[in-house]
Amino acid sequence: MDSAAYRAQVYEIFTPITEDIETKITRALELGTEYLDLSIGFLTRITAGRQEIVQSVGDHPLIQPGESCPLDEAYCRRTVEIESPLAIQNANISSAVSETAVQTFDLGAYIGAKIIVDGETYGTACFADDDPQSDSFTDAEQFFVELVARLSGQALERQTYEKRLTEREERLNEQEAIYRAVIESSFDSVFRADTNGAFTYSSESVRDLLGYSPEELEGQSITVTHPDAQTTDWAYEKIKQVLNGEPAEARDFPLETKSGSIVYTDIRGVPIYDGSVPESEQTPDDIVGIQLMVRDASDRRQREGLISVINRVLRHNVRNEMTVICGYAEMLADELDEDKAERAKLISTAGSRLLNLTESAQEIEQNRDLSVELEPLDIVPVIERVASECEMRYANGSITVETPETAITKTLPRVETVLFEIIDNAAKHSGDPASIEVKAEMTDIRVVVRVSDSGPGLPELERAVLETGEETPLIHGQGLGLWLSYWIVTTLDGEIEVLESDQGTTIEIRLPTPA
């Protein structure tokens, strides 16, 4: 095969755009060793005064991918200094190769050309042999080597361009995920941190929130905004959740401003995935950062704090006064005749109801601030415990329980309050004697608990409390226990519903199961 045919083959090697560049270069080096009748072919990368072997064919121990040496000790030193190929018939007598290079590599013949990428010297494409050549390299052979170098440079340039396009597309995908998260959550300030917890981005609004400029926070640990170690522990607990691929939220999270004051915030964190990975294939291993959306909650916290104080004071005063009223009413009931004693008992009963309402109000406040960190819980022992307690309260009643051996739900212990309120309410209004059935069953995605009674049915106002959380019944001092049930179930990612029934009332509670 003549030189023209070999050159045509080189063009064919670099023509397909689907084949990877490493394969193309390897094939070109193999073709060159065949055409030039040399045993070694290699491509180098030259940076910072050193030569590194990127790809090679042949068995020379020092000319293998990853091997490197100072450029002054390489055969390619002169190759990158001149515009035309460097062809050395006998390296032992050539001034173009240093004595150190000859001693190190012990190559007798060498021919190489410079590779240019984006207008800059990238490295060289070279061919060599242990023995000197008997004849000088021809113009056609030099042109062949120059052609390999030029086509390799073009392929590398295209690869660099495609890589930049891919990186740009990945950045755009990441930005799209960031902006989508911001739009969906409508938070005030936006931060981004790497997986080690260092700020990589802050929105301009951070100046108003914390007093820092975005540039001041970039590169700093998120702990710079934490007032104490307890806050840092809380933050890293949430970060761990995000790095597992789950969004995380924190309510009333304290942040320290640049001036040292404390700002209370609501924060939502979401994972940012490597933009090169399709969404359907993303796993926690592909998470490259954390997106944090922050809302200033100081005003709300102050307002709720004031309401909480007022509630506590009112509850305290109501309890004290109603205890006095109930006590005197009971004394009067014992001392007065029948008609007047009955009236005194009505006063005592009404006072007891008000005392019960203050207890329910206290439970609502205690549960209001609890964050939702759900955990596996077997609800069967809880149901049995609550049923036994209610049977003791209503000795004339009957409570039957039907459950599997275990029913694991993803919830919190405060679900017991819900079960007590529902079963206790059924026992109170189921008639005399009370007749109640409690059933629990598991599906693939949830645990379902049904409480049925044989009473007259749930009034419309109390039904609205359980189904919508309407507060209207509270105006009349009724339904607070049911409203507490609705509140707790919804904060536990559950559902509560009053089922249609021809007789009595059936309330269904649906709770999630662990994934």
Coordinates of C-alpha atoms in Angstrom, one line a residue:
M1 CA 0.0 0.0 0.0
D2 CA 1.5 3.4 -1.0
S3 CA 1.7 6.6 1.1
A4 CA -1.5 8.0 -0.5
A5 CA -3.5 5.0 0.6
Y6 CA -2.1 5.3 4.2
R7 CA -3.1 9.0 4.3
A8 CA -6.5 8.2 3.0
Q9 CA -6.9 5.6 5.8
V10 CA -5.9 8.3 8.4
Y11 CA -8.7 10.5 7.1
E12 CA -11.1 7.6 7.4
I13 CA -10.1 7.0 11.0
F14 CA -10.9 10.5 12.1
T15 CA -14.0 11.0 10.0
P16 CA -16.7 9.2 12.1
I17 CA -18.0 11.6 14.8
T18 CA -19.6 8.8 16.9
E19 CA -16.4 7.0 17.7
D20 CA -14.5 8.1 20.8
I21 CA -11.3 10.0 20.3
E22 CA -9.1 7.5 22.3
T23 CA -10.0 4.8 19.8
K24 CA -9.3 7.0 16.8
I25 CA -5.9 8.0 18.1
T26 CA -4.9 4.4 18.9
R27 CA -5.9 3.3 15.4
A28 CA -3.9 6.2 13.9
L29 CA -0.8 5.2 15.9
E30 CA -1.1 1.6 14.9
L31 CA -1.4 2.6 11.3
G32 CA 1.6 4.9 11.6
T33 CA 3.8 2.2 13.0
E34 CA 2.8 -0.1 10.1
Y35 CA 3.4 2.6 7.5
L36 CA 6.7 3.9 8.9
D37 CA 7.9 0.4 9.9
L38 CA 8.6 1.6 13.5
S39 CA 7.7 -0.3 16.6
I40 CA 6.4 2.5 18.8
G41 CA 3.7 5.2 18.4
F42 CA 2.7 7.6 21.1
L43 CA 0.8 10.9 21.8
T44 CA 2.0 13.3 24.4
R45 CA 0.6 16.1 26.5
I46 CA 3.0 18.9 27.4
T47 CA 2.3 21.2 30.3
A48 CA 4.4 23.2 32.7
G49 CA 7.7 22.0 31.2
R50 CA 6.8 18.3 31.5
Q51 CA 5.9 15.6 28.9
E52 CA 3.2 13.1 29.8
I53 CA 2.4 10.0 27.6
V54 CA -1.4 10.1 27.0
Q55 CA -1.7 7.1 24.6
S56 CA 0.8 4.7 23.1
V57 CA 1.2 1.5 21.1
G58 CA 4.3 -0.7 21.4
D59 CA 6.2 -2.3 24.3
H60 CA 8.7 0.4 25.4
P61 CA 8.5 0.5 29.3
L62 CA 8.9 4.3 29.6
I63 CA 6.4 5.1 26.8
Q64 CA 3.2 4.0 28.4
P65 CA 0.1 6.0 29.3
G66 CA 0.7 8.0 32.5
E67 CA 4.5 8.0 32.3
S68 CA 6.1 11.5 32.4
C69 CA 9.4 13.3 32.5
P70 CA 10.8 16.8 32.2
L71 CA 10.5 18.1 28.7
D72 CA 14.3 18.8 28.5
E73 CA 14.8 15.1 28.9
A74 CA 12.4 14.1 26.2
Y75 CA 12.8 13.5 22.5
C76 CA 9.9 15.8 21.9
R77 CA 11.7 18.9 23.3
R78 CA 12.7 20.1 19.9
T79 CA 9.5 19.0 18.2
V80 CA 7.4 21.6 20.0
E81 CA 9.9 24.4 19.1
I82 CA 9.6 24.1 15.3
E83 CA 6.7 24.3 12.9
S84 CA 7.6 21.3 10.7
P85 CA 7.9 17.6 11.8
L86 CA 11.1 16.6 13.5
A87 CA 12.7 13.5 11.8
I88 CA 15.7 11.9 13.3
Q89 CA 17.3 9.0 11.5
N90 CA 19.9 8.2 14.2
A91 CA 19.4 9.8 17.6
N92 CA 22.9 8.8 18.8
I93 CA 24.5 11.4 16.5
S94 CA 21.7 14.0 16.4
S95 CA 22.0 17.4 18.1
A96 CA 18.2 17.7 18.3
V97 CA 18.0 15.1 21.1
S98 CA 19.8 15.6 24.4
E99 CA 22.2 13.1 25.7
T100 CA 20.0 12.6 28.8
A101 CA 17.0 11.7 26.6
V102 CA 19.0 9.2 24.6
Q103 CA 20.3 7.6 27.8
T104 CA 16.8 7.5 29.3
F105 CA 14.8 6.2 26.4
D106 CA 17.5 4.6 24.2
L107 CA 15.5 5.3 21.0
G108 CA 17.5 5.0 17.8
A109 CA 15.0 6.6 15.4
Y110 CA 12.3 9.2 16.0
I111 CA 9.8 11.3 14.0
G112 CA 7.2 13.6 15.6
A113 CA 5.0 16.6 14.9
K114 CA 3.4 19.2 17.1
I115 CA -0.3 19.0 18.0
I116 CA -2.2 22.3 18.2
V117 CA -5.5 22.7 20.1
D118 CA -7.3 26.0 20.2
G119 CA -4.3 27.8 18.8
E120 CA -2.0 26.5 21.6
T121 CA 0.6 23.7 21.7
Y122 CA -1.1 20.6 23.2
G123 CA 1.6 18.0 22.8
T124 CA 3.1 15.8 20.1
A125 CA 2.3 12.8 17.9
C126 CA 5.4 10.7 17.6
F127 CA 6.8 7.4 16.2
A128 CA 10.0 5.8 17.2
D129 CA 12.1 2.6 17.2
D130 CA 14.9 1.2 19.3
D131 CA 17.2 1.0 16.3
P132 CA 18.3 3.8 14.0
Q133 CA 16.9 4.0 10.5
S134 CA 19.1 3.0 7.6
D135 CA 17.6 5.8 5.4
S136 CA 16.3 9.3 6.2
F137 CA 12.6 9.8 6.6
T138 CA 11.0 10.8 3.3
D139 CA 8.8 13.9 2.7
A140 CA 5.8 11.7 2.4
E141 CA 6.5 10.0 5.7
Q142 CA 7.0 13.4 7.4
F143 CA 3.7 14.6 5.9
F144 CA 2.0 11.5 7.2
V145 CA 3.1 12.2 10.8
E146 CA 2.1 15.9 10.4
L147 CA -1.3 14.7 9.2
V148 CA -1.8 12.4 12.2
A149 CA -0.8 15.3 14.5
R150 CA -3.1 17.8 12.8
L151 CA -6.2 15.4 12.7
S152 CA -5.5 14.5 16.4
G153 CA -5.5 18.2 17.3
Q154 CA -8.8 18.8 15.5
A155 CA -10.4 15.8 17.2
L156 CA -9.1 17.0 20.6
E157 CA -10.4 20.5 19.9
R158 CA -13.8 19.1 19.0
Q159 CA -13.8 17.0 22.2
T160 CA -13.0 20.1 24.3
Y161 CA -15.7 22.0 22.6
E162 CA -18.3 19.3 23.1
K163 CA -17.2 18.9 26.8
R164 CA -17.7 22.7 27.3
L165 CA -21.2 22.4 25.7
T166 CA -22.0 19.5 28.0
E167 CA -20.7 21.3 31.1
R168 CA -22.8 24.4 30.1
E169 CA -25.9 22.2 29.6
E170 CA -25.3 20.6 33.0
R171 CA -25.0 24.0 34.6
L172 CA -28.2 25.1 33.0
N173 CA -29.9 22.0 34.2
E174 CA -28.7 22.6 37.7
Q175 CA -29.8 26.3 37.5
E176 CA -33.2 25.2 36.2
A177 CA -33.6 22.8 39.2
I178 CA -32.5 25.7 41.6
Y179 CA -34.9 28.2 40.1
R180 CA -37.8 25.6 40.0
A181 CA -37.2 24.9 43.7
V182 CA -37.3 28.6 44.5
I183 CA -40.4 29.3 42.5
E184 CA -42.2 26.3 44.1
S185 CA -41.4 27.4 47.6
S186 CA -41.6 31.2 47.4
F187 CA -39.0 31.9 50.0
D188 CA -37.3 35.2 50.6
S189 CA -33.5 34.4 50.4
V190 CA -31.7 31.7 48.5
F191 CA -28.5 29.9 49.5
R192 CA -26.5 27.1 48.0
A193 CA -24.0 24.9 49.8
D194 CA -21.7 22.1 48.7
T195 CA -22.0 18.6 50.2
N196 CA -19.5 19.6 52.9
G197 CA -21.6 22.5 54.1
A198 CA -19.8 25.4 52.7
F199 CA -21.7 28.3 51.0
T200 CA -21.2 28.4 47.2
Y201 CA -24.0 30.9 46.4
S202 CA -26.2 33.5 48.2
S203 CA -28.8 35.7 46.8
E204 CA -28.6 39.5 47.1
S205 CA -31.4 39.5 49.6
V206 CA -29.0 38.0 52.2
R207 CA -27.8 41.6 52.9
D208 CA -31.2 42.5 54.3
L209 CA -31.7 39.1 56.1
L210 CA -28.2 38.6 57.7
G211 CA -26.2 41.8 56.9
Y212 CA -23.6 39.9 54.8
S213 CA -22.8 40.4 51.2
P214 CA -23.0 37.3 49.0
E215 CA -19.2 37.5 48.4
E216 CA -18.6 37.5 52.2
L217 CA -20.4 34.2 52.6
E218 CA -19.0 32.4 49.5
G219 CA -16.6 29.6 50.6
Q220 CA -17.4 29.9 54.3
S221 CA -19.0 27.2 56.3
I222 CA -22.7 27.5 57.0
T223 CA -21.8 27.5 60.7
V224 CA -20.7 31.1 60.4
T225 CA -24.5 31.9 60.6
H226 CA -25.2 29.6 63.6
P227 CA -25.4 31.2 67.1
D228 CA -24.4 28.0 69.0
A229 CA -23.4 24.3 68.7
Q230 CA -27.0 23.1 69.2
T231 CA -28.1 25.0 66.1
T232 CA -25.2 23.4 64.1
D233 CA -26.2 19.9 65.2
W234 CA -29.7 20.6 64.1
A235 CA -28.5 21.9 60.7
Y236 CA -26.3 18.9 60.0
E237 CA -29.1 16.6 61.0
K238 CA -31.2 18.2 58.2
I239 CA -28.3 18.2 55.8
K240 CA -27.9 14.5 56.3
Q241 CA -31.5 14.1 55.3
V242 CA -31.1 16.2 52.1
L243 CA -27.9 14.3 51.1
N244 CA -30.1 11.1 51.3
G245 CA -32.2 12.6 48.6
E246 CA -35.1 13.9 50.8
P247 CA -36.2 17.5 51.2
A248 CA -35.9 18.8 54.7
E249 CA -37.6 21.7 56.6
A250 CA -36.8 23.5 59.8
R251 CA -39.2 25.9 61.6
D252 CA -38.0 28.8 63.8
F253 CA -34.4 28.0 62.9
P254 CA -32.1 30.7 64.5
L255 CA -29.5 32.4 62.3
E256 CA -26.9 34.9 63.6
T257 CA -26.5 38.1 61.6
K258 CA -23.2 39.8 60.9
S259 CA -23.9 42.2 63.8
G260 CA -24.5 39.3 66.2
S261 CA -28.3 39.5 66.5
I262 CA -30.6 36.5 66.1
V263 CA -33.1 36.1 63.2
Y264 CA -35.6 33.2 63.4
T265 CA -36.3 31.7 60.0
D266 CA -38.2 28.9 58.2
I267 CA -35.8 26.9 56.0
R268 CA -36.4 24.4 53.3
G269 CA -33.5 22.4 51.9
V270 CA -33.5 20.3 48.7
P271 CA -30.8 18.3 46.9
I272 CA -29.2 19.6 43.7
Y273 CA -28.2 16.7 41.4
D274 CA -25.5 16.4 38.8
G275 CA -27.0 17.9 35.7
S276 CA -25.5 15.2 33.5
V277 CA -27.5 12.4 35.2
P278 CA -31.1 12.0 33.8
E279 CA -33.7 12.7 36.4
S280 CA -35.1 9.1 36.3
E281 CA -31.6 7.7 37.1
Q282 CA -30.6 10.1 39.9
T283 CA -29.5 8.7 43.2
P284 CA -28.1 10.3 46.4
D285 CA -24.6 9.6 44.9
D286 CA -25.3 12.1 42.2
I287 CA -26.1 15.0 44.7
V288 CA -23.6 17.8 44.1
G289 CA -25.0 20.5 46.4
I290 CA -27.8 21.7 48.6
Q291 CA -30.3 24.4 47.8
L292 CA -31.6 26.3 50.8
M293 CA -34.6 28.6 50.7
V294 CA -35.0 30.8 53.8
R295 CA -38.0 32.9 55.0
D296 CA -37.7 35.4 57.9
A297 CA -40.1 34.1 60.5
S298 CA -39.3 36.6 63.3
D299 CA -42.6 38.5 63.1
R300 CA -44.6 35.3 63.1
R301 CA -42.6 33.9 66.0
Q302 CA -43.1 37.1 68.0
R303 CA -46.9 37.0 67.3
E304 CA -47.2 33.3 68.2
G305 CA -45.2 33.8 71.3
L306 CA -47.6 36.6 72.4
I307 CA -50.6 34.3 71.7
S308 CA -49.0 31.5 73.6
V309 CA -48.5 33.7 76.6
I310 CA -52.0 34.9 76.5
N311 CA -53.3 31.3 76.1
R312 CA -51.3 30.1 79.1
V313 CA -52.5 33.0 81.3
L314 CA -56.1 32.5 80.3
R315 CA -55.9 28.7 80.8
H316 CA -54.3 29.2 84.2
N317 CA -56.9 31.7 85.3
V318 CA -59.8 29.7 83.9
R319 CA -58.6 26.6 85.7
N320 CA -58.2 28.3 89.0
E321 CA -61.5 30.0 88.9
M322 CA -63.4 27.0 87.6
T323 CA -61.8 24.8 90.3
V324 CA -63.3 27.2 92.9
I325 CA -66.7 27.2 91.1
C326 CA -66.8 23.4 90.8
G327 CA -65.8 23.0 94.4
Y328 CA -68.5 25.3 95.8
A329 CA -71.1 23.8 93.4
E330 CA -70.4 20.3 94.7
M331 CA -70.7 21.6 98.3
L332 CA -74.0 23.2 97.5
A333 CA -75.3 20.0 95.8
D334 CA -74.6 18.1 99.0
E335 CA -76.3 20.8 101.2
L336 CA -79.4 21.9 99.2
D337 CA -82.7 20.1 98.6
E338 CA -83.3 18.1 95.4
D339 CA -84.3 20.8 93.0
K340 CA -81.6 23.2 94.0
A341 CA -79.1 20.4 94.3
E342 CA -79.7 19.4 90.7
R343 CA -79.0 23.0 89.6
A344 CA -75.8 23.0 91.6
K345 CA -74.8 19.7 89.9
L346 CA -75.4 21.3 86.5
I347 CA -73.0 24.2 87.5
S348 CA -70.4 21.6 88.5
T349 CA -70.8 19.6 85.3
A350 CA -70.5 22.8 83.1
G351 CA -67.4 23.7 85.1
S352 CA -65.8 20.3 84.5
R353 CA -66.4 20.6 80.8
L354 CA -64.6 24.0 80.8
L355 CA -61.7 22.4 82.7
N356 CA -61.5 19.6 80.1
L357 CA -61.4 22.2 77.4
T358 CA -58.4 23.9 79.0
E359 CA -56.6 20.5 79.0
S360 CA -57.3 20.0 75.3
A361 CA -56.1 23.6 74.5
Q362 CA -52.9 22.8 76.4
E363 CA -52.3 19.7 74.3
I364 CA -52.9 21.6 71.1
E365 CA -50.3 24.1 72.0
Q366 CA -47.8 21.4 73.1
N367 CA -48.2 19.7 69.7
R368 CA -48.2 22.8 67.6
D369 CA -44.5 23.3 67.6
L370 CA -43.4 19.7 67.2
S371 CA -41.6 19.1 64.0
V372 CA -42.6 16.1 61.8
E373 CA -39.7 13.6 62.2
L374 CA -41.8 10.5 61.7
E375 CA -40.5 7.1 62.9
P376 CA -41.7 3.5 62.7
L377 CA -44.2 2.6 65.5
D378 CA -46.4 -0.5 66.1
I379 CA -49.8 1.0 66.6
V380 CA -51.4 -2.2 67.9
P381 CA -50.2 -1.9 71.5
V382 CA -51.3 1.8 71.5
I383 CA -54.8 0.9 70.4
E384 CA -55.1 -1.8 73.1
R385 CA -53.8 0.5 75.8
V386 CA -56.2 3.3 74.9
A387 CA -59.2 0.8 74.6
S388 CA -58.4 -0.6 78.1
E389 CA -58.3 2.9 79.6
C390 CA -61.6 3.9 78.1
E391 CA -63.2 0.6 79.3
M392 CA -62.2 1.5 82.8
R393 CA -63.7 5.0 82.4
Y394 CA -67.0 3.6 81.0
A395 CA -67.5 0.4 83.0
N396 CA -71.0 -0.2 81.6
G397 CA -69.8 0.0 78.0
S398 CA -68.3 -2.5 75.6
I399 CA -65.2 -1.9 73.5
T400 CA -64.1 -4.6 71.0
V401 CA -60.7 -4.5 69.4
E402 CA -59.8 -6.3 66.1
T403 CA -56.2 -5.9 64.9
P404 CA -53.4 -7.8 63.2
E405 CA -50.5 -9.0 65.4
T406 CA -48.5 -5.9 64.4
A407 CA -49.3 -2.8 62.3
I408 CA -46.2 -0.7 61.8
T409 CA -46.9 2.9 60.8
K410 CA -44.6 5.9 60.2
T411 CA -45.8 8.3 62.9
L412 CA -45.0 9.6 66.4
P413 CA -46.2 8.7 69.9
R414 CA -48.6 11.6 70.0
V415 CA -50.9 9.5 67.8
E416 CA -52.1 8.0 71.1
T417 CA -53.8 11.3 71.9
V418 CA -55.8 11.0 68.7
L419 CA -56.9 7.5 69.4
F420 CA -57.9 8.4 72.9
E421 CA -59.9 11.5 71.8
I422 CA -61.8 9.5 69.1
I423 CA -62.5 6.4 71.3
D424 CA -63.4 8.5 74.3
N425 CA -65.7 10.7 72.3
A426 CA -67.4 7.6 70.9
A427 CA -67.8 6.1 74.4
K428 CA -69.4 9.3 75.6
H429 CA -72.0 9.6 72.8
S430 CA -72.6 5.9 71.9
G431 CA -75.5 5.5 74.2
D432 CA -76.0 3.7 77.5
P433 CA -74.4 1.2 77.5
A434 CA -71.7 2.3 75.0
S435 CA -70.9 -0.1 72.2
I436 CA -67.7 0.6 70.3
E437 CA -65.7 -1.4 67.7
V438 CA -62.0 -0.6 66.9
K439 CA -60.5 -2.2 63.9
A440 CA -57.0 -1.8 62.4
E441 CA -55.6 -3.2 59.1
M442 CA -52.6 -2.7 56.9
T443 CA -52.3 -2.0 53.2
D444 CA -49.1 -1.6 51.1
I445 CA -49.0 2.1 51.8
R446 CA -50.8 2.8 55.0
V447 CA -52.3 1.6 58.3
V448 CA -56.1 2.2 58.6
V449 CA -57.8 2.4 62.0
R450 CA -61.7 2.6 62.2
V451 CA -63.6 3.5 65.3
S452 CA -67.3 2.7 65.1
D453 CA -70.1 3.4 67.6
S454 CA -73.8 2.7 67.8
G455 CA -74.8 6.2 68.9
P456 CA -77.0 8.8 67.2
G457 CA -74.3 10.0 64.7
L458 CA -71.9 12.8 64.8
P459 CA -73.4 16.3 64.7
E460 CA -72.6 18.3 61.5
L461 CA -70.5 20.9 63.2
E462 CA -68.2 18.2 64.8
R463 CA -68.1 16.3 61.5
A464 CA -66.7 19.5 59.9
V465 CA -64.0 19.7 62.5
L466 CA -62.7 16.3 61.6
E467 CA -63.0 16.6 57.9
T468 CA -61.8 20.2 57.3
G469 CA -60.3 21.5 60.6
E470 CA -63.0 24.2 60.7
E471 CA -62.8 26.2 63.9
T472 CA -66.4 27.4 63.9
P473 CA -67.5 24.9 66.6
L474 CA -64.8 26.2 69.0
I475 CA -66.8 29.4 69.3
H476 CA -69.5 27.4 71.1
G477 CA -66.9 25.7 73.3
Q478 CA -67.4 22.3 71.7
G479 CA -65.3 20.0 69.5
L480 CA -61.9 21.0 70.8
G481 CA -60.8 17.4 71.4
L482 CA -61.8 16.5 67.8
W483 CA -60.0 19.6 66.4
L484 CA -56.9 18.4 68.3
S485 CA -57.3 15.0 66.6
Y486 CA -57.5 16.6 63.2
W487 CA -54.5 18.8 63.9
I488 CA -52.3 15.9 65.1
V489 CA -53.3 13.5 62.3
T490 CA -52.5 16.1 59.6
T491 CA -49.2 16.9 61.1
L492 CA -48.3 13.2 61.0
D493 CA -48.9 13.1 57.2
G494 CA -52.1 11.2 57.9
E495 CA -55.8 11.6 57.0
I496 CA -59.0 11.5 59.1
E497 CA -62.5 11.1 57.7
V498 CA -66.1 10.5 59.0
L499 CA -67.5 7.6 56.9
E500 CA -71.1 7.4 55.8
S501 CA -73.1 5.0 58.0
D502 CA -76.8 4.2 58.4
Q503 CA -76.4 4.0 62.2
G504 CA -73.9 5.5 64.6
T505 CA -70.6 7.0 63.6
T506 CA -67.5 5.5 62.0
I507 CA -64.3 7.6 62.0
E508 CA -61.4 6.4 59.8
I509 CA -57.8 7.3 60.5
R510 CA -55.2 6.7 57.8
L511 CA -51.5 6.8 58.6
P512 CA -48.5 6.2 56.3
T513 CA -46.3 3.1 56.6
P514 CA -42.5 3.1 56.4
A515 CA -41.1 3.1 52.9

